[in-house]
Structure formats: C-alpha cells, structure tokens
Coordinates of C-alpha atoms and ligand atoms in Angstrom, one line a residue:
M765 CA -17.3 -30.3 -23.9
F766 CA -14.1 -28.4 -24.3
R767 CA -12.8 -29.7 -21.0
T768 CA -14.3 -31.9 -18.4
H769 CA -12.0 -30.7 -15.6
T770 CA -9.4 -28.0 -14.9
C771 CA -5.7 -28.8 -14.5
G772 CA -6.0 -28.4 -10.7
E773 CA -8.9 -30.6 -10.1
L774 CA -8.1 -34.3 -10.5
R775 CA -7.3 -36.5 -7.5
L776 CA -6.6 -40.2 -6.9
S777 CA -10.3 -40.8 -6.4
D778 CA -10.7 -39.8 -10.1
A779 CA -8.4 -42.7 -11.2
G780 CA -9.8 -44.6 -14.2
K781 CA -11.9 -41.7 -15.5
E782 CA -11.7 -40.6 -19.1
V783 CA -11.2 -36.8 -19.0
T784 CA -10.5 -33.8 -21.2
L785 CA -8.2 -31.0 -20.1
A786 CA -7.0 -27.8 -21.8
G787 CA -4.1 -25.5 -21.0
W788 CA -0.6 -24.4 -21.6
V789 CA 2.5 -26.6 -21.9
Q790 CA 4.7 -25.5 -19.0
R791 CA 7.4 -28.1 -19.4
I792 CA 8.3 -31.3 -21.3
R793 CA 10.5 -34.0 -20.0
D794 CA 11.7 -36.4 -22.6
K795 CA 13.3 -39.6 -21.3
G796 CA 13.4 -41.4 -24.7
S797 CA 10.6 -44.0 -24.4
L798 CA 8.8 -41.9 -21.7
V799 CA 7.6 -38.4 -22.0
W800 CA 6.0 -36.2 -19.4
I801 CA 4.3 -32.9 -20.0
D802 CA 3.2 -30.4 -17.3
L803 CA -0.1 -28.9 -18.4
R804 CA -1.0 -25.7 -16.7
D805 CA -4.1 -23.5 -16.4
R806 CA -5.3 -21.0 -13.7
Y807 CA -6.2 -23.8 -11.4
G808 CA -3.0 -25.8 -11.3
I809 CA -0.8 -28.3 -13.1
T810 CA -1.6 -31.8 -14.2
Q811 CA 1.1 -34.2 -15.4
L812 CA 0.5 -35.9 -18.7
F813 CA 2.2 -39.2 -19.4
L814 CA 3.1 -40.9 -22.7
Q815 CA 4.9 -44.2 -23.1
E816 CA 6.4 -45.5 -26.3
G817 CA 4.8 -48.7 -27.6
T818 CA 1.4 -48.0 -26.0
G819 CA -1.4 -46.2 -27.8
D820 CA -1.2 -44.3 -31.0
P821 CA 2.5 -44.0 -32.1
K822 CA 1.7 -40.5 -33.5
L823 CA 1.1 -39.2 -30.0
M824 CA 4.8 -39.3 -29.0
E825 CA 5.7 -37.4 -32.2
Q826 CA 3.0 -34.9 -31.5
A827 CA 4.2 -34.4 -27.9
R828 CA 7.7 -33.8 -29.0
S829 CA 6.6 -31.1 -31.4
F830 CA 5.1 -29.0 -28.7
G831 CA 7.0 -26.1 -27.3
R832 CA 6.7 -24.1 -24.1
E833 CA 3.4 -22.3 -23.8
F834 CA 1.7 -24.1 -26.7
V835 CA -2.0 -24.4 -26.0
I836 CA -3.4 -27.9 -26.2
Q837 CA -6.4 -29.9 -25.5
V838 CA -5.8 -33.4 -24.3
K839 CA -7.9 -36.5 -23.7
G840 CA -6.8 -39.4 -21.6
T841 CA -7.3 -41.7 -18.6
V842 CA -6.5 -40.7 -15.0
I843 CA -4.0 -43.1 -13.5
E844 CA -2.2 -43.4 -10.2
R845 CA 1.4 -42.0 -10.4
E846 CA 4.3 -44.2 -9.6
S847 CA 6.4 -41.5 -8.0
K848 CA 3.9 -39.2 -6.3
N849 CA 4.6 -35.5 -5.6
P850 CA 3.2 -34.5 -2.2
N851 CA 3.8 -30.8 -3.0
M852 CA 1.2 -30.7 -5.8
P853 CA -2.5 -31.0 -5.2
T854 CA -2.7 -33.2 -8.3
G855 CA 0.6 -35.0 -7.4
E856 CA -0.9 -38.4 -6.9
I857 CA -2.2 -38.8 -10.4
E858 CA -1.2 -38.3 -14.0
L859 CA -3.1 -38.5 -17.3
R860 CA -2.3 -41.3 -19.8
V861 CA -2.8 -39.4 -23.0
S862 CA -5.0 -40.9 -25.8
H863 CA -5.5 -37.8 -27.9
F864 CA -4.0 -34.3 -28.4
T865 CA -5.4 -31.3 -30.2
L866 CA -3.1 -28.5 -30.8
L867 CA -5.1 -25.3 -30.1
N868 CA -2.4 -22.7 -30.6
V869 CA 1.4 -22.4 -31.0
S870 CA 3.5 -20.0 -29.0
K871 CA 6.8 -18.2 -29.5
T872 CA 9.4 -19.1 -26.9
P873 CA 8.5 -16.9 -24.0
P874 CA 11.1 -14.3 -23.1
F875 CA 11.4 -15.6 -19.6
T876 CA 10.5 -18.9 -17.8
I877 CA 6.9 -19.0 -16.7
E878 CA 7.4 -20.7 -13.4
D879 CA 7.2 -19.6 -9.7
M880 CA 10.8 -18.5 -9.7
S881 CA 11.2 -16.7 -13.1
D882 CA 14.5 -15.8 -14.6
G883 CA 12.9 -12.6 -16.1
G884 CA 14.0 -9.2 -14.8
D885 CA 11.4 -6.7 -13.7
D886 CA 11.3 -4.7 -17.0
L887 CA 10.9 -7.8 -19.1
R888 CA 8.2 -9.2 -17.0
M889 CA 6.3 -5.8 -17.1
K890 CA 6.7 -5.6 -20.9
Y891 CA 5.1 -9.1 -21.2
R892 CA 2.8 -8.7 -18.2
Y893 CA 0.3 -11.1 -19.8
L894 CA 2.9 -13.8 -19.5
D895 CA 4.0 -12.8 -16.0
L896 CA 0.3 -13.1 -15.0
R897 CA 0.4 -16.7 -16.0
R898 CA 2.9 -17.3 -13.1
N899 CA 1.5 -18.7 -9.8
P900 CA 2.7 -16.0 -7.4
V901 CA 1.4 -13.2 -9.6
R902 CA -1.9 -14.9 -10.3
S903 CA -2.5 -15.7 -6.7
N904 CA -2.0 -12.0 -5.8
I905 CA -4.7 -11.1 -8.3
E906 CA -6.9 -13.8 -6.9
L907 CA -6.3 -12.4 -3.4
R908 CA -7.3 -9.0 -4.6
H909 CA -10.5 -10.3 -6.1
R910 CA -11.3 -12.1 -2.9
M911 CA -10.8 -9.0 -0.8
A912 CA -12.9 -6.9 -3.1
M913 CA -15.7 -9.4 -2.8
L914 CA -15.4 -9.5 1.0
V915 CA -15.5 -5.7 1.1
R916 CA -18.5 -5.4 -1.1
N917 CA -20.5 -8.0 0.9
Y918 CA -19.5 -6.5 4.2
M919 CA -20.4 -3.0 3.1
S920 CA -23.7 -4.1 1.6
D921 CA -24.6 -6.0 4.7
H922 CA -24.1 -2.8 6.6
D923 CA -26.5 -0.8 4.4
F924 CA -23.8 0.9 2.3
L925 CA -24.8 1.5 -1.3
E926 CA -22.1 1.2 -4.0
I927 CA -22.6 4.3 -6.2
E928 CA -20.4 5.3 -9.1
T929 CA -19.1 8.8 -9.3
P930 CA -17.8 10.6 -12.4
M931 CA -14.4 10.1 -13.8
L932 CA -14.4 13.4 -15.7
I933 CA -14.6 16.1 -13.1
K934 CA -13.6 19.6 -12.4
S935 CA -10.0 20.4 -11.7
T936 CA -9.2 21.7 -8.2
P937 CA -5.6 22.8 -7.4
E938 CA -5.8 21.8 -3.7
G939 CA -4.1 18.5 -3.0
A940 CA -1.9 16.7 -5.5
R941 CA -1.6 17.6 -9.1
D942 CA -4.6 16.6 -11.3
F943 CA -4.3 14.5 -14.5
V944 CA -6.3 16.6 -17.0
V945 CA -8.3 15.6 -20.1
P946 CA -9.0 18.1 -22.8
S947 CA -12.6 18.6 -24.0
R948 CA -13.1 18.6 -27.8
M949 CA -16.6 20.0 -27.5
N950 CA -15.3 22.8 -25.2
P951 CA -12.0 23.9 -26.7
G952 CA -9.6 25.3 -24.2
E953 CA -11.4 23.6 -21.3
F954 CA -10.3 20.5 -19.4
Y955 CA -11.7 17.9 -17.2
A956 CA -9.7 16.4 -14.4
L957 CA -9.5 12.8 -13.4
P958 CA -10.5 12.4 -9.7
Q959 CA -7.8 12.3 -7.1
S960 CA -10.7 10.9 -5.0
P961 CA -14.4 11.1 -5.1
Q962 CA -14.3 13.3 -2.0
Q963 CA -16.8 16.1 -3.1
Y964 CA -19.2 13.7 -4.8
K965 CA -19.4 11.4 -1.8
Q966 CA -20.2 14.4 0.4
L967 CA -22.9 15.5 -2.1
L968 CA -24.3 11.9 -1.9
M969 CA -24.7 12.6 1.9
V970 CA -26.5 15.8 1.1
A971 CA -28.6 13.7 -1.3
G972 CA -29.7 11.5 1.7
M973 CA -27.9 8.3 0.5
D974 CA -26.8 7.9 4.2
R975 CA -24.1 5.3 3.5
Y976 CA -22.0 5.2 0.4
F977 CA -19.0 3.1 -0.7
Q978 CA -17.2 2.5 -3.9
I979 CA -14.1 0.5 -4.9
V980 CA -12.9 3.2 -7.2
R981 CA -9.9 4.2 -9.3
C982 CA -8.2 7.5 -8.3
F983 CA -5.5 9.5 -10.2
R984 CA -2.7 11.7 -8.8
D985 CA -0.1 13.2 -10.9
E986 CA 2.6 13.2 -8.3
D987 CA 6.3 12.8 -8.6
L988 CA 6.7 9.1 -8.4
R989 CA 8.2 7.8 -5.3
A990 CA 8.9 4.1 -4.8
D991 CA 5.7 2.1 -4.7
R992 CA 3.4 4.9 -5.9
Q993 CA 1.1 4.4 -8.9
P994 CA -0.4 7.3 -10.8
E995 CA -3.6 5.4 -10.8
F996 CA -4.6 3.4 -7.8
T997 CA -7.7 2.1 -6.1
Q998 CA -9.5 3.2 -3.0
I999 CA -12.3 1.6 -0.9
D1000 CA -14.0 5.0 -0.6
C1001 CA -16.7 5.4 2.1
E1002 CA -19.0 8.1 3.6
M1003 CA -21.6 7.9 6.3
S1004 CA -24.2 10.4 7.7
F1005 CA -25.3 11.0 11.2
V1006 CA -22.2 9.6 12.8
E1007 CA -19.5 10.5 15.3
Q1008 CA -15.8 9.6 15.1
D1009 CA -16.3 6.4 17.1
D1010 CA -19.0 5.2 14.7
V1011 CA -16.7 5.5 11.8
L1012 CA -13.7 3.9 13.5
D1013 CA -15.9 1.0 14.8
M1014 CA -17.4 0.4 11.3
F1015 CA -14.0 0.3 9.5
E1016 CA -12.2 -1.5 12.3
G1017 CA -15.0 -4.1 11.8
L1018 CA -14.3 -4.3 8.1
T1019 CA -10.6 -4.7 8.7
K1020 CA -11.2 -7.4 11.3
H1021 CA -13.6 -9.2 8.9
L1022 CA -10.9 -9.2 6.2
F1023 CA -8.3 -10.5 8.6
K1024 CA -10.6 -13.2 9.8
E1025 CA -11.7 -14.4 6.4
V1026 CA -8.4 -14.0 4.5
K1027 CA -5.8 -14.8 7.2
G1028 CA -7.8 -16.5 9.9
L1029 CA -6.6 -13.9 12.4
S1030 CA -8.6 -12.3 15.2
F1031 CA -7.8 -9.0 16.9
D1032 CA -8.7 -7.2 20.0
N1033 CA -9.8 -3.6 19.6
F1034 CA -7.2 -1.7 17.6
P1035 CA -5.2 0.7 19.8
R1036 CA -5.7 4.4 19.2
M1037 CA -2.8 6.9 19.4
T1038 CA -2.9 10.6 19.1
W1039 CA -0.8 12.1 16.3
H1040 CA 1.1 14.0 19.0
D1041 CA 2.1 10.8 20.8
A1042 CA 2.9 9.0 17.5
M1043 CA 5.4 11.8 16.7
K1044 CA 6.8 12.0 20.2
Y1045 CA 7.3 8.3 20.7
Y1046 CA 7.9 7.0 17.1
G1047 CA 8.8 10.1 15.1
S1048 CA 6.2 9.1 12.5
D1049 CA 2.5 9.5 11.9
K1050 CA 2.4 5.9 10.9
P1051 CA 4.3 4.0 13.5
D1052 CA 5.2 0.4 13.1
I1053 CA 4.1 -1.0 16.5
R1054 CA 5.1 -4.6 15.8
F1055 CA 8.0 -3.8 18.0
G1056 CA 8.9 -1.5 20.9
M1057 CA 12.0 0.7 20.9
K1058 CA 9.9 3.8 21.8
F1059 CA 11.7 7.1 21.8
V1060 CA 13.1 8.3 25.1
E1061 CA 13.8 12.1 25.5
L1062 CA 17.0 12.9 27.3
N1063 CA 17.3 16.7 27.5
E1064 CA 17.1 16.6 31.3
V1065 CA 20.0 14.2 31.7
A1066 CA 22.1 14.8 28.6
Q1067 CA 22.4 18.6 28.6
G1068 CA 24.6 20.8 30.7
K1069 CA 27.6 18.4 30.7
G1070 CA 29.7 20.4 28.3
F1071 CA 28.9 18.4 25.1
G1072 CA 28.0 21.2 22.7
L1073 CA 26.0 19.2 20.3
F1074 CA 23.6 18.1 23.0
D1075 CA 23.6 21.4 24.8
N1076 CA 22.6 23.4 21.8
A1077 CA 20.0 20.9 20.6
E1078 CA 16.3 21.5 20.9
L1079 CA 15.9 17.8 21.5
V1080 CA 18.1 14.9 22.5
V1081 CA 16.3 11.7 21.9
G1082 CA 17.2 8.0 21.6
I1083 CA 16.2 4.4 21.4
C1084 CA 17.4 1.4 23.2
A1085 CA 18.2 -1.8 21.2
E1086 CA 17.9 -4.7 23.5
G1087 CA 20.8 -7.1 23.6
C1088 CA 22.9 -5.2 21.1
S1089 CA 25.8 -4.0 23.4
E1090 CA 28.1 -6.3 21.5
Y1091 CA 27.7 -4.3 18.2
T1092 CA 31.2 -3.9 16.7
R1093 CA 32.9 -0.7 15.7
K1094 CA 32.0 -1.6 12.1
Q1095 CA 28.3 -2.1 12.8
L1096 CA 28.1 1.2 14.7
D1097 CA 29.9 3.0 11.9
A1098 CA 27.4 1.6 9.5
L1099 CA 24.6 2.9 11.6
T1100 CA 26.2 6.3 11.7
E1101 CA 26.6 6.2 7.9
F1102 CA 22.9 5.2 7.7
V1103 CA 21.7 8.3 9.7
K1104 CA 24.0 10.6 7.7
R1105 CA 22.6 9.5 4.3
P1106 CA 20.9 12.5 2.7
Q1107 CA 17.5 10.6 2.8
V1108 CA 17.8 10.6 6.6
G1109 CA 19.9 13.7 7.1
A1110 CA 21.3 13.5 10.6
G1111 CA 24.6 15.1 11.5
G1112 CA 25.8 12.0 13.4
M1113 CA 24.9 9.5 16.1
V1114 CA 25.9 8.9 19.7
Y1115 CA 26.0 5.4 21.1
I1116 CA 26.1 4.1 24.7
K1117 CA 26.9 0.5 25.3
Y1118 CA 25.6 -1.0 28.5
N1119 CA 28.1 -3.8 28.7
S1120 CA 27.0 -7.1 30.2
D1121 CA 29.4 -6.7 33.0
G1122 CA 27.5 -3.5 34.0
T1123 CA 30.1 -1.0 32.7
F1124 CA 29.5 1.6 30.1
K1125 CA 31.2 2.5 26.9
S1126 CA 30.1 5.4 24.7
S1127 CA 31.1 7.6 21.9
V1128 CA 30.9 10.6 24.3
D1129 CA 32.9 9.2 27.3
K1130 CA 34.9 12.5 27.3
F1131 CA 31.9 14.4 28.4
F1132 CA 29.9 12.0 30.5
S1133 CA 31.0 10.1 33.6
P1134 CA 29.9 6.5 34.2
D1135 CA 27.3 8.0 36.6
D1136 CA 25.9 10.3 33.9
L1137 CA 25.7 7.4 31.5
K1138 CA 23.9 5.3 34.1
R1139 CA 21.4 8.1 34.6
M1140 CA 20.7 8.0 30.8
A1141 CA 20.5 4.3 30.9
E1142 CA 17.8 4.5 33.6
K1143 CA 15.8 6.8 31.4
F1144 CA 15.8 4.1 28.8
N1145 CA 15.1 1.4 31.3
A1146 CA 18.2 -0.3 29.8
K1147 CA 19.7 -3.5 31.1
P1148 CA 23.2 -4.7 30.8
G1149 CA 23.7 -6.0 27.3
D1150 CA 21.7 -3.2 25.7
L1151 CA 22.7 -0.5 23.2
M1152 CA 21.4 3.0 23.3
L1153 CA 21.5 5.1 20.1
I1154 CA 21.0 8.9 20.4
L1155 CA 20.3 11.7 18.0
C1156 CA 20.0 15.4 18.6
G1157 CA 18.9 18.6 16.9
E1158 CA 15.7 20.4 16.0
A1159 CA 12.9 18.5 17.6
M1160 CA 10.7 17.4 14.6
K1161 CA 13.5 16.8 12.2
T1162 CA 15.4 14.7 14.8
R1163 CA 12.3 12.6 15.6
K1164 CA 11.9 11.8 11.9
Q1165 CA 15.6 10.9 11.6
L1166 CA 15.3 8.6 14.7
N1167 CA 12.2 7.0 13.1
E1168 CA 14.4 5.9 10.2
L1169 CA 17.0 4.6 12.6
R1170 CA 14.4 2.8 14.6
L1171 CA 12.9 1.1 11.5
E1172 CA 16.4 0.1 10.4
M1173 CA 17.2 -1.4 13.7
G1174 CA 13.8 -3.2 13.6
N1175 CA 14.8 -4.6 10.2
Q1176 CA 18.3 -5.6 11.4
L1177 CA 16.9 -7.4 14.4
G1178 CA 14.2 -9.2 12.5
L1179 CA 11.5 -7.4 14.5
R1180 CA 9.4 -6.5 11.5
K1181 CA 7.9 -9.9 10.7
P1182 CA 5.9 -9.8 7.5
D1183 CA 3.4 -12.4 8.8
E1184 CA 2.7 -10.3 12.0
Y1185 CA 0.1 -7.5 11.9
A1186 CA -0.2 -4.6 14.2
P1187 CA -3.1 -2.3 13.2
L1188 CA -3.6 1.0 14.9
W1189 CA -5.6 4.2 14.6
V1190 CA -3.8 7.5 14.7
I1191 CA -6.2 10.3 15.6
D1192 CA -6.2 14.0 16.4
F1193 CA -4.0 15.0 13.4
P1194 CA -3.3 18.7 13.1
L1195 CA -5.9 20.5 11.0
L1196 CA -3.5 22.8 9.2
E1197 CA 0.1 22.6 8.3
W1198 CA 2.3 25.5 7.6
D1199 CA 4.4 25.5 4.4
E1200 CA 7.6 27.6 4.6
E1201 CA 8.0 27.7 0.8
T1202 CA 4.6 29.2 0.0
Q1203 CA 4.2 30.9 3.4
R1204 CA 0.7 29.6 3.9
F1205 CA -1.3 27.0 5.7
Y1206 CA -2.4 23.8 3.9
A1207 CA -5.1 21.4 5.0
M1208 CA -3.3 18.4 6.4
H1209 CA -6.1 16.1 5.2
H1210 CA -8.3 18.2 3.0
P1211 CA -10.3 21.4 3.2
F1212 CA -13.5 19.7 4.2
T1213 CA -12.1 18.2 7.4
A1214 CA -13.7 19.5 10.6
P1215 CA -11.7 20.7 13.6
N1216 CA -11.9 18.8 16.8
P1217 CA -14.9 20.5 18.5
E1218 CA -12.8 21.4 21.5
D1219 CA -10.5 23.5 19.2
E1220 CA -13.1 25.0 17.0
A1221 CA -12.9 28.4 18.5
L1222 CA -9.2 28.7 17.7
I1223 CA -10.0 29.1 14.0
D1224 CA -10.9 32.7 14.8
D1225 CA -7.3 33.4 16.0
P1226 CA -4.7 33.1 13.2
S1227 CA -1.9 32.8 15.7
K1228 CA -3.5 29.5 16.9
W1229 CA -4.1 27.9 13.5
G1230 CA -1.2 25.6 13.8
D1231 CA -2.5 24.2 17.1
I1232 CA -6.0 23.2 15.9
R1233 CA -6.5 19.5 16.1
A1234 CA -8.6 17.9 13.3
N1235 CA -11.3 15.4 13.7
A1236 CA -9.2 13.2 11.4
Y1237 CA -7.9 9.7 11.7
D1238 CA -5.7 7.3 9.8
I1239 CA -5.6 3.5 10.0
V1240 CA -2.0 2.3 10.1
M1241 CA -0.6 -1.2 9.8
N1242 CA 3.0 -2.2 10.2
G1243 CA 4.3 1.3 9.5
V1244 CA 2.1 1.8 6.5
E1245 CA -0.9 4.1 6.2
V1246 CA -3.6 2.0 4.8
G1247 CA -6.5 4.5 5.1
G1248 CA -7.6 7.8 6.4
G1249 CA -10.6 10.0 6.7
S1250 CA -12.3 12.6 8.8
I1251 CA -15.5 14.1 10.2
R1252 CA -16.5 16.7 7.6
I1253 CA -17.5 20.3 8.0
H1254 CA -21.2 20.5 7.2
N1255 CA -21.7 24.1 8.3
R1256 CA -21.3 26.8 5.7
D1257 CA -19.9 29.4 8.2
L1258 CA -17.2 27.1 9.5
Q1259 CA -16.3 26.0 5.9
N1260 CA -15.9 29.7 5.0
K1261 CA -13.5 30.2 7.9
M1262 CA -11.5 27.2 6.8
F1263 CA -11.2 28.5 3.3
H1264 CA -10.1 31.8 4.8
A1265 CA -7.4 30.0 6.8
L1266 CA -6.2 28.3 3.6
G1267 CA -5.8 31.7 2.0
F1268 CA -8.8 31.5 -0.4
T1269 CA -10.7 34.6 -1.2
D1270 CA -14.5 34.3 -1.2
E1271 CA -14.5 34.4 -4.9
K1272 CA -11.8 31.7 -5.3
A1273 CA -13.6 29.5 -2.8
Q1274 CA -16.8 30.1 -4.7
E1275 CA -15.2 29.4 -8.1
Q1276 CA -13.6 26.1 -6.9
F1277 CA -16.0 24.6 -4.4
G1278 CA -19.1 26.6 -5.1
F1279 CA -21.2 23.6 -6.1
L1280 CA -20.4 21.8 -2.8
M1281 CA -20.9 24.9 -0.8
G1282 CA -24.2 25.6 -2.5
A1283 CA -25.4 22.1 -1.7
F1284 CA -24.5 22.6 1.9
E1285 CA -27.2 25.3 2.0
Y1286 CA -29.9 22.7 1.4
G1287 CA -29.7 20.8 4.7
A1288 CA -26.3 18.9 4.7
P1289 CA -26.4 16.3 7.4
P1290 CA -23.5 15.8 9.7
H1291 CA -21.3 13.3 7.9
A1292 CA -17.9 11.6 7.9
G1293 CA -15.9 9.1 5.9
L1294 CA -12.7 7.4 5.1
A1295 CA -10.9 5.8 2.3
F1296 CA -8.6 2.8 2.3
G1297 CA -5.8 2.4 -0.2
F1298 CA -7.0 -0.9 -1.7
D1299 CA -3.8 -1.8 -3.5
R1300 CA -1.7 -1.3 -0.4
L1301 CA -4.2 -3.2 1.8
C1302 CA -3.9 -6.2 -0.7
S1303 CA -0.1 -6.0 -0.6
L1304 CA -0.1 -6.1 3.2
F1305 CA -2.4 -9.0 3.3
G1306 CA -0.3 -10.7 0.6
G1307 CA 2.8 -10.2 2.7
C1308 CA 4.4 -8.3 -0.1
E1309 CA 6.2 -5.0 -0.2
T1310 CA 5.1 -3.6 -3.5
I1311 CA 1.6 -2.6 -4.6
R1312 CA 2.6 -3.3 -8.2
D1313 CA 2.4 -7.0 -7.5
F1314 CA -1.3 -6.6 -6.8
I1315 CA -2.3 -4.6 -9.8
A1316 CA -2.9 -6.6 -13.0
F1317 CA -1.4 -3.9 -15.3
P1318 CA 0.7 -1.5 -13.3
K1319 CA 2.8 1.4 -14.4
N1320 CA 6.6 1.4 -13.8
N1321 CA 8.5 3.7 -11.6
S1322 CA 8.5 6.4 -14.3
G1323 CA 4.7 6.2 -14.6
R1324 CA 4.9 4.4 -17.9
D1325 CA 3.1 1.3 -19.1
V1326 CA 6.0 -0.4 -20.9
M1327 CA 3.7 -3.0 -22.3
S1328 CA 1.4 -0.7 -24.3
G1329 CA 3.9 2.1 -24.5
S1330 CA 1.9 4.8 -22.8
P1331 CA 2.0 7.7 -22.4
S1332 CA 2.6 8.4 -26.1
P1333 CA 2.3 11.3 -28.5
I1334 CA -1.0 11.7 -30.2
A1335 CA -1.7 12.5 -33.9
Q1336 CA -1.6 16.0 -35.2
E1337 CA -5.3 15.6 -36.2
Q1338 CA -6.2 14.8 -32.7
L1339 CA -4.4 17.8 -31.4
D1340 CA -6.1 20.0 -34.1
E1341 CA -9.5 18.7 -33.1
L1342 CA -8.8 19.7 -29.5
Q1343 CA -7.3 23.0 -30.6
I1344 CA -4.1 22.2 -28.7
T1345 CA -0.7 23.5 -29.8
L1346 CA 2.3 21.8 -28.2
N1347 CA 5.2 23.6 -26.8
V1348 CA 7.3 20.7 -25.5
K1349 CA 10.7 21.6 -24.2
S1350 CA 12.8 18.5 -24.2
Ligands
LIG2696 N1 -10.7 11.5 0.2 C1 -9.8 11.2 1.2 C2 -8.5 10.7 0.6 O1 -8.4 10.4 -0.5 C3 -10.3 10.2 2.2 C4 -11.4 10.7 3.0 O2 -11.3 11.8 3.7 O3 -12.5 10.1 3.0 O4 -7.5 10.6 1.3

C-alpha cells in the first residue's frame, strides 16, 4: 500500500499503530538532536518526529536533506505528542519515523505554501498549481465541488435532466461580444463559443425534455471589469408548463437547500421587490438589504426655499445614517470627495446633522431655517444623533450615485457583514431599454423574454415600449446579482413583434434566430428558466469577494492566463490552414 492513511486522518486513538503516509514537506524544524517535519497532503498536516540516538542514524541525515515541497513517503509509529496543538485535527499525535522514501525533489517554491502566503497575486497566479496547495485556496475548490454536487442532486431529485449543449455554436450579435473560433473545414466561417445555452435550452423545451439543467461554461468577450472572467460557469435551467411563481419557488428551494447544507442556515421566504421599487428606494437593481438606509425623496420639502441646486433638480433624495451626527468636517469632506469621484459622478453632497441636543447643523443653513430642516428630518424619520446625506439632479443618475454613497456608508458602519445573507427576488424588470448612443431599444434581459401579460398590448405602441414590464426576475444576495431569468415568449407572433421593437428586419431575425423561430412553429410549450452565476454563488457562500478564488485556473484582470501564457500568437501554418490573414494594429 502506498499509504495507509492521509495526513489529516490520525488521532490519539491511533497511537501505537504502524502507518505509512505520503505528502509534501511543508516545514522542517531542526533543533539539533530533534527534528520535526510537517507533512502535508490535501487532507491535512501530520507532524513527523525524529530523535538522534534512536532508530536508524541515516534517518536524521535524510530528513536534513529534504527541502520545502519535497515529496516523500514515510513509515513510522503513531505516538502521543508531548506538546499538543489544539488548533490542528492531528495535533495530539506525531509520527515517530522509521523509514523515509524520497519520491521527488522540488525547487524552492517562489512563495511560501502556507495559509498566509508571502506571494503576491501575480506570482501566485503564475504558479497556480502551487497556490492550489494552500489550505484557503484548496478549501474554496472543495466548497465549489460540494456545491456542484448539491445542485446536481437537488435538480435530479426534482426531475431535471442534465443535458450538454454544444460549445461551438452560431454567433449572434445580440448581448455581449462573442468569442469566435475559425472553422478550417469552412474557410471564412466561424463558430462562436456560447454566452449561455439560452437558445438550446429553449429548443430542449420544444423537444419535450420538460426540465433541463446544466452546470456549464459560458464565454463573454466583454471589457474586463473587476471580478469578471471571460469564461465563467452557470447553473443553467429551463422548465416547461410553469408560471413565474413555479420558477421562483423551485430556485428559492435550491438556494435554501444550499444554505442549509453548506452553512446550516434557514430562511423564511425570500422577499420580492419590483425593479421600480429597487430603483426608487435603493438606486440599484441589486440592492443590498442587509441594512436599511432606504432612500427618502425630498422634493416636496427641499424645493422652493431658494437653494438653486435643489430647486432645479428633477430629484432631491437622501439617506439617513443613524448615530452619525458626530461626523467630523474631515469625514464629511471625504464623503463629498467620494461622491465626486468620476466613478460616482455627483456634483456634490448636502449634509444635515441632527445633533443630540435637538439642534440642526447643515451645509445649507443659509437657505433652510431650523424648521425647514426639521421638516426634512421628519421625512427621514430621523432622531437626534443622526446624519442625513442628500444628493440632487437627474432622477435616475442621482439614485445611482446615492446607491454608491449608501453602500459606502454601509461599509464604513460595518453593516455589510460577510457572514450575514440577505437574499431577495427583484421582479418586473423593464422589457426594453433605450440606448442613446445607437438610438434603439435593447432587450434588458434577452430577446426571448416575455412581457408581463398585463403590458403585452403595449408592444403595439412604440411610444410605450419603454414602459413594458418584463416577466423577468433576478435573484440578488448582499448587493450581488447571483442569477436571473424570465418567462419566455413561445408565440411566434409576439416574438416577431419583439424583434421588430429591437429593430430587426424580418430577414435579419430569420437569419439570426430562424432555427429557434422555426422550432416554435412545431408546438413550443410555455416555458421559463433561469441561470445562476455559479462562480459568484460559490464566492458568496465562501464569504469571499472575488470569484477568481473559486476557479481553479482563472484568468487575470486583462483576461490572460499568466501560467500558460494565453492568449498567444499561433503558427503561420495554422493561420494558413484557416486561410486567415492577420492585420494586427499594435
Ligand atoms: N441565459 C440567461 C443569462 O445568461 C439566463 C436565462 O434567462 O435563463 O443571463
């Protein structure tokens, strides 16, 4: 037997046993006549012990010749430790070594392979296979595996079939940019890598599969923002003969199941909030409802007092930070600077302090009497000791700016606790979104999303397109969108109208989506679905900010795999075979 136990397995009850372990040398402590070695594998660390004058004298010499990350096999006797380590599962025992076999040597690793590594991000990514040996990274990958298994079992228990869909598909310009793959057999033609299996999963419903899911890789050639990966994983699902509630219940069930199994947490029914309310009260379609600080609109009480900025604004809106009236000049200036950063883009910020003695102090005292300020404070339901922060301007822009300020205050006040979870459904998204630049409507979710039945007639009136609500929903957690989906259009007529609203001619729609539309003429059932971002879900459950930490081999922020060095140029012969001529402008 190569090994009788793993390095995480032995306990005091094993004392006296003769065992064989194998693993990596994490650390050697040499105290002259005594030597200890920490031997590590995926399951843990076991301390090896050698003492001069006992056993084979060559052992000591051998032990001293090992370096960090050498791979060894070791035989020995389990003994009780003199100084126990309660922080380690194997901390009560050590192994008195009787035999070593060196299995492989290692160069000195470029960073320490311990929980707190001294390696910077770039270095750890370049040697990701070494980074993966570290506990925190490995445990993230283990969590991911566990979640994948839980998802698979849950879905299968609810009659979903896992069905693979193609990776080489037809390119469609709607949505994000496609990654494309040239076809050698069809020169000048390209496949696209799927941004999601959307059309295939709908075809599977036409095919009568009834319930489909897949844990599937998706690809989007987007400009990389922080924490985006060009390839990422979805839990992709589709169901037939369902209404919105059926879908929300099913996936709320899955989410609760994950919480219960992974975190031991139980939840009441997830709250549901319309997109309209999410924007009005939080300035975001993915509000973090772990804390309050809901927006309060102040036009009624703030306008008409001669303060031009307020008077000319479409919206005056603010938040109330409880117990912050003691904020210093410096802190308030920093908040003003925060909202003025180009990423937030506000012109400035007004504050009102409701002092604990009941008086007011504001940055607009010139324009507002104490009574005026009191009226505003009442709108906020503010108490003495609170601080009100107010922005103004064009409604939607101002709400988004205030969202940033609210989240910042949430951070500053420690209200966004990583071990607290606040899931929520956001429903009734707009169906279509106007784009100023291209002067056309885009599908907010995707072109197959059905309108809310109450708004369906509006699709015949172009002036109302912006008002149509979609039968679409997102699942949001702690300010992060973890999934989204919609009821689909299964009626050819309505789909044609939708394409029309999106500015597609009949020919263009036919060319791009003809195969799906054609299928819909053969008895498409009513159907709906949803996809979770699996990487993000894992990172939330892992209490970590970045999805990269939950992907074994992620790309860096420029979309590069620094370990393998991709993307990279290809050989001229490969290009010739593909009949591709490069015209790279550098
Ligand atoms: N395919 C959609 C997406 O990737 C999800 C869905 O509508 O099911 O966002």
